[in-house]
Short mmCIF file of C-alpha atoms in Angstrom, two decimals:
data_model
loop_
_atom_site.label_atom_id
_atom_site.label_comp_id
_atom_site.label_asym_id
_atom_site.label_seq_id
_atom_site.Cartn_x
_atom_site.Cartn_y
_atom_site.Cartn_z
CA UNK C 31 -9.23 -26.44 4.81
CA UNK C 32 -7.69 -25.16 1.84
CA UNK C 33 -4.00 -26.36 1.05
CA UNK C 34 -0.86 -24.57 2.29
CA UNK C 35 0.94 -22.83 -1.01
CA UNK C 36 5.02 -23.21 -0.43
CA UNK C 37 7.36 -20.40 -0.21
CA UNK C 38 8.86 -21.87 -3.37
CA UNK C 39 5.62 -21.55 -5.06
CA UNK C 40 4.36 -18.04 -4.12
CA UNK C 41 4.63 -15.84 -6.62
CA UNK C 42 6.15 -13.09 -4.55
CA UNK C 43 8.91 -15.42 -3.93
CA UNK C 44 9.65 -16.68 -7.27
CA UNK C 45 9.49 -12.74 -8.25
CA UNK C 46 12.33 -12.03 -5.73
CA UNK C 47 14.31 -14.48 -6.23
CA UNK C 48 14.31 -13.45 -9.93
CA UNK C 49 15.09 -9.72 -9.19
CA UNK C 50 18.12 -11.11 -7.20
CA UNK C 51 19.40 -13.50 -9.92
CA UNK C 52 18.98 -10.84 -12.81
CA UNK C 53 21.43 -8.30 -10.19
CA UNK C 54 24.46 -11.06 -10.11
CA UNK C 55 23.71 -12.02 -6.50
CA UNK C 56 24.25 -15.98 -4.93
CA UNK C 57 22.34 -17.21 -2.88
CA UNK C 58 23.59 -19.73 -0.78
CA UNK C 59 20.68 -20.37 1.76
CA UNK C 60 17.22 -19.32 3.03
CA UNK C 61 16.08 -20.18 5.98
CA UNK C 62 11.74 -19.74 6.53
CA UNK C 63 11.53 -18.46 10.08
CA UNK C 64 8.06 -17.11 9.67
CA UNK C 65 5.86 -17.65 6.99
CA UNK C 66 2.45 -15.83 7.45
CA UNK C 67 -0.62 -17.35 4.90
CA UNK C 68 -3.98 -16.03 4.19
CA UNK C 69 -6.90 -18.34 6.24
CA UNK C 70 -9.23 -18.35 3.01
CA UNK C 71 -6.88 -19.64 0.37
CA UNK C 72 -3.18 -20.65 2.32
CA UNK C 73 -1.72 -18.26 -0.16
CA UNK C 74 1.61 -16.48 1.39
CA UNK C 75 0.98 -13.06 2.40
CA UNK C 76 4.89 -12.40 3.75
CA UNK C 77 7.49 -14.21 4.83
CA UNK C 78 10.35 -13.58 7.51
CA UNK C 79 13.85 -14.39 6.02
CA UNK C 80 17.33 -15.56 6.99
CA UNK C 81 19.56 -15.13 4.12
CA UNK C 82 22.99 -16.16 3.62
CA UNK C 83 23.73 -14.50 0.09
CA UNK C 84 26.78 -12.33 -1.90
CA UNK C 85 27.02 -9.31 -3.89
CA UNK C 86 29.26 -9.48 -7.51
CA UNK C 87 31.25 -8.00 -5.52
CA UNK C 88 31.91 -10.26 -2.91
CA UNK C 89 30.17 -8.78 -0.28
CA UNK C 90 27.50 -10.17 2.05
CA UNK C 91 24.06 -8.98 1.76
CA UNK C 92 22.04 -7.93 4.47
CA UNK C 93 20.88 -11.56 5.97
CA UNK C 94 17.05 -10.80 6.90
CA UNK C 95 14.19 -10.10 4.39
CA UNK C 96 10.70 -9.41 5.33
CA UNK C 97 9.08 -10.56 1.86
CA UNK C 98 5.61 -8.92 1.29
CA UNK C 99 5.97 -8.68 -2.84
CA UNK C 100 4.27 -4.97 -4.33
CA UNK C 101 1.16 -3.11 -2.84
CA UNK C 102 -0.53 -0.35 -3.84
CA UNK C 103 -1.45 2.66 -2.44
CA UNK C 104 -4.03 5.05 -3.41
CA UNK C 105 -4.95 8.68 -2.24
CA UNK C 106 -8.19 9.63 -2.51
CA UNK C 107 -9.61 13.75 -3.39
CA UNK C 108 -12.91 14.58 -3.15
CA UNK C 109 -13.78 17.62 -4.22
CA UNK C 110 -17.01 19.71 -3.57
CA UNK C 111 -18.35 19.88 -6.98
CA UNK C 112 -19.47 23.82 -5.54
CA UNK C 113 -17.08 24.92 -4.23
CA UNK C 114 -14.13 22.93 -5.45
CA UNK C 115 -12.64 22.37 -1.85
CA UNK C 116 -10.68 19.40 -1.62
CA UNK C 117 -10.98 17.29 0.53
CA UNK C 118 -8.97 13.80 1.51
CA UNK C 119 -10.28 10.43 2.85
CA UNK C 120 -8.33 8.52 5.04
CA UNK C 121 -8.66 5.24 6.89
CA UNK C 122 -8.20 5.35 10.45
CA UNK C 123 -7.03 1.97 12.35
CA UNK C 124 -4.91 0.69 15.41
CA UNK C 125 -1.58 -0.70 13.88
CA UNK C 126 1.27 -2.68 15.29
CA UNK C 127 4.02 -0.18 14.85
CA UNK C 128 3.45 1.67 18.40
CA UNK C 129 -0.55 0.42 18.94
CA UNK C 130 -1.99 3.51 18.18
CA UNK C 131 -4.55 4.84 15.87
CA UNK C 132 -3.29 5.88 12.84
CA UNK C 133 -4.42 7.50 9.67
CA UNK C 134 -3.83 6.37 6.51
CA UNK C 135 -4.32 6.55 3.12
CA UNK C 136 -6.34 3.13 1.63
CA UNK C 137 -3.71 0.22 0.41
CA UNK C 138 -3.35 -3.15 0.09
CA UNK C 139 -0.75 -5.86 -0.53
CA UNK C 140 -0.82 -7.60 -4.38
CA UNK C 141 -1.73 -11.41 -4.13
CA UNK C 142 -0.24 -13.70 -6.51
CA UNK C 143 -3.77 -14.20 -8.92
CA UNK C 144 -4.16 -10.37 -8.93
CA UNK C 145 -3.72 -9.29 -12.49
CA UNK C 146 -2.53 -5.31 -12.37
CA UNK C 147 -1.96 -3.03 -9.66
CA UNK C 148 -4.72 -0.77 -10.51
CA UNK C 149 -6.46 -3.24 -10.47
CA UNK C 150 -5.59 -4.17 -6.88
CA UNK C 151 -5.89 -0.65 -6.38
CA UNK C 152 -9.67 -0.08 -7.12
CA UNK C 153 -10.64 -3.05 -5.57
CA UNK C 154 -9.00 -2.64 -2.18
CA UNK C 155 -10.61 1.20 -2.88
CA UNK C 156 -14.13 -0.42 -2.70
CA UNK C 157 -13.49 -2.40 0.11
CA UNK C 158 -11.88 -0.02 2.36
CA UNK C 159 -14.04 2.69 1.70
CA UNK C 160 -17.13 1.32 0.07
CA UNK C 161 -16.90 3.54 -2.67
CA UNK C 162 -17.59 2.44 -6.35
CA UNK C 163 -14.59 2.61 -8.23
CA UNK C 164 -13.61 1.12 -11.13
CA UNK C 165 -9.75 0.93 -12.53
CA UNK C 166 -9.81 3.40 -15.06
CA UNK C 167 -11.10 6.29 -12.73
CA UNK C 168 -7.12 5.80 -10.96
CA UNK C 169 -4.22 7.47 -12.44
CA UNK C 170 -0.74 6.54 -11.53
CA UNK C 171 1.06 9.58 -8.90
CA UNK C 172 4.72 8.36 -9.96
CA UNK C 173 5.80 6.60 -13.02
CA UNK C 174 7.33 3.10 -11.14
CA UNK C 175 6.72 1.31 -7.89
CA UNK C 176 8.82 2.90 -5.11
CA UNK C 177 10.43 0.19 -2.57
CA UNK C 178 9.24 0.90 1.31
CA UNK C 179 12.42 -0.12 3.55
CA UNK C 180 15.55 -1.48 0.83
CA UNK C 181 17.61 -2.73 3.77
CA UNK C 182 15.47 -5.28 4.80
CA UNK C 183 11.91 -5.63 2.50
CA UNK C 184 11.37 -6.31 -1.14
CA UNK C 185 8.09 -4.10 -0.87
CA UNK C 186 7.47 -1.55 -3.93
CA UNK C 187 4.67 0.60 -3.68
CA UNK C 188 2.33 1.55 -6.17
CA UNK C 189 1.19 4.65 -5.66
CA UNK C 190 -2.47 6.00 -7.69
CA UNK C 191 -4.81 8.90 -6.54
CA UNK C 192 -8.78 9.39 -7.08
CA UNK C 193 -10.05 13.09 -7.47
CA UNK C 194 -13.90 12.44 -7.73
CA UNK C 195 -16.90 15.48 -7.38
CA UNK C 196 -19.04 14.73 -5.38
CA UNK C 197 -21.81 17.46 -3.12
CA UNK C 198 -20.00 18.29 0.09
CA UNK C 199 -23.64 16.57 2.11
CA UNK C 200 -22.08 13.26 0.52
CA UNK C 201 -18.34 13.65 1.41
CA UNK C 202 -19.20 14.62 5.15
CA UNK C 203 -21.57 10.84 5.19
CA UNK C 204 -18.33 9.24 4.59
CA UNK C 205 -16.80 10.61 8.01
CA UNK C 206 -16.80 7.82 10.72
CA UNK C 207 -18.02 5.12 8.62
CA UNK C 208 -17.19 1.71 9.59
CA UNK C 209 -15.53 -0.18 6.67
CA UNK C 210 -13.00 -3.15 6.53
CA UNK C 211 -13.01 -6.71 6.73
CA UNK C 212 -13.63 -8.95 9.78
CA UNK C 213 -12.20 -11.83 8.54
CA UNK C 214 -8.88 -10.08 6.76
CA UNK C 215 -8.96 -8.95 10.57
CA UNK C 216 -9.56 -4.96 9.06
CA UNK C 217 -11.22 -2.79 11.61
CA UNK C 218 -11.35 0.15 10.15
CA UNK C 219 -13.37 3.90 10.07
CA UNK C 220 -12.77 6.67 7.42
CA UNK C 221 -11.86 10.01 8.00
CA UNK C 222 -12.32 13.18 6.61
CA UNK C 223 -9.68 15.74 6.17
CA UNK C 224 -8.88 18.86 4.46
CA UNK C 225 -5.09 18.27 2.51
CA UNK C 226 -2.95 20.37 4.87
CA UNK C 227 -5.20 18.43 7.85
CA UNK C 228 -4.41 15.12 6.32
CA UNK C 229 -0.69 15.77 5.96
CA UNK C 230 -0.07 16.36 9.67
CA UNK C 231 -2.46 13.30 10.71
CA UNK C 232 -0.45 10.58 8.31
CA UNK C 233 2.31 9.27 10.22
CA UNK C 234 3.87 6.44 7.64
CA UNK C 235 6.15 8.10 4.56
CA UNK C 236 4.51 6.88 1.63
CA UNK C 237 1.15 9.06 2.61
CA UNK C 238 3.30 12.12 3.17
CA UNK C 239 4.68 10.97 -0.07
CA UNK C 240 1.57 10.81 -2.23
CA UNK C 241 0.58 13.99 -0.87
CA UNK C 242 3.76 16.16 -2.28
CA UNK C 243 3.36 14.07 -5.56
CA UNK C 244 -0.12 14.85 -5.85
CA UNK C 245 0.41 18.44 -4.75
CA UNK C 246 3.62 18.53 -7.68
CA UNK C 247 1.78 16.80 -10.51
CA UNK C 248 -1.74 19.14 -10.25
CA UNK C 249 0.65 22.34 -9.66
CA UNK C 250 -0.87 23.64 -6.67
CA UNK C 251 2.30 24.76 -4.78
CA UNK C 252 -0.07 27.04 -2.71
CA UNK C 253 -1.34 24.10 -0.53
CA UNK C 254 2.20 22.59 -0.83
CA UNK C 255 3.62 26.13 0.83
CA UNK C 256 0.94 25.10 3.82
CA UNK C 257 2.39 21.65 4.95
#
């Protein structure tokens, strides 16, 4: 069994704790009430909070933190190298936030020996979809990380997209595929939609997100007019 890393030592941790320093806030306790590790290495993976800290100001900060450190995000355009439809693939799975089935767009959480988000992002991009990717096929969809929830998470997203041609024979192979993995508890199948399609089946905001940025930053404001 592999050994247990401490809160103190997680890098996500030490990163936050940082962030809050270099702002002007004390901190004056932390209690651990949950601390959730990864089975294969006992590295954190996010951490419930109880925080007794003040503002510069004087003011109490909010006193729970779900800790989860960056993730990326990445949306990924196929396009039918005849036709040049586009066309999205998204993960489908049963999450915790109602139970239900959900689309999404792939993403993962940054551990603490990753080296750079894109990085993070290809790889999570092979393993959630099986496709071959490597890092410098991904291009960045906003400029920073974006934080999730600032009331009560640290989590910044990085958000990347994939446009890849590929014959529309090979894009319709990847619909229903089982991906994911059993023992990071993933079970997942991929989906695939049309852009407009996509954008009413994503439920959580940083996929509607990636799709207006992706629909700004390529300039086509004539899909953007149909969501």
């Amino acid at each position: 069994m592999k050994k247990q890393v401490s809160l103190d030592d997680a890098g996500k941790y030490k990163a936050w704790r940082k962030a809050l320093t270099q702002n002007g806030i004390t901190v004056n306790k932390i209690e651990e009430l949950h601390v959730q590790r990864r089975h294969k290495d006992g590295g954190v993976l996010y951490a419930l909070l109880n925080i007794d800290a003040e503002a510069p100001e004087g003011t109490k900060l909010n006193p729970i933190c779900f800790l989860k450190g960056d993730a990326v995000s990445v949306l990924v355009v196929l396009i039918d190298d005849e036709t040049d439809d586009r066309h999205i693939l998204l993960v489908r799975q049963r999450r915790i936030c109602d139970g239900s089935e959900l689309h999404e767009h792939p993403a993962g959480m940054i551990d603490d020996d990753d080296d750079q988000p894109i990085d993070v992002a290809a790889r999570e991009l092979n393993e959630e979809t099986q496709l071959d990717v490597k890092p410098d096929e991904l291009k960045p969809l906003f400029d920073r990380p974006l934080f999730s929830a600032t009331a009560t998470s640290d989590e910044a997203l990085h958000f990347f997209y994939l446009e890849r041609r590929m014959p529309l024979a090979e894009i319709q192979t990847l619909n229903g595929r089982k991906t994911g993995a059993d023992d990071e508890n993933e079970h997942t199948k991929l989906y695939v939609a049309t852009l407009p399609e996509a954008h009413r089946l994503v439920h959580n905001i940083h996929g509607i997100m990636a799709h207006l940025l992706y629909l700004q930053l390529v300039g086509d404001y004539e899909t953007l007019r149909l969501l």
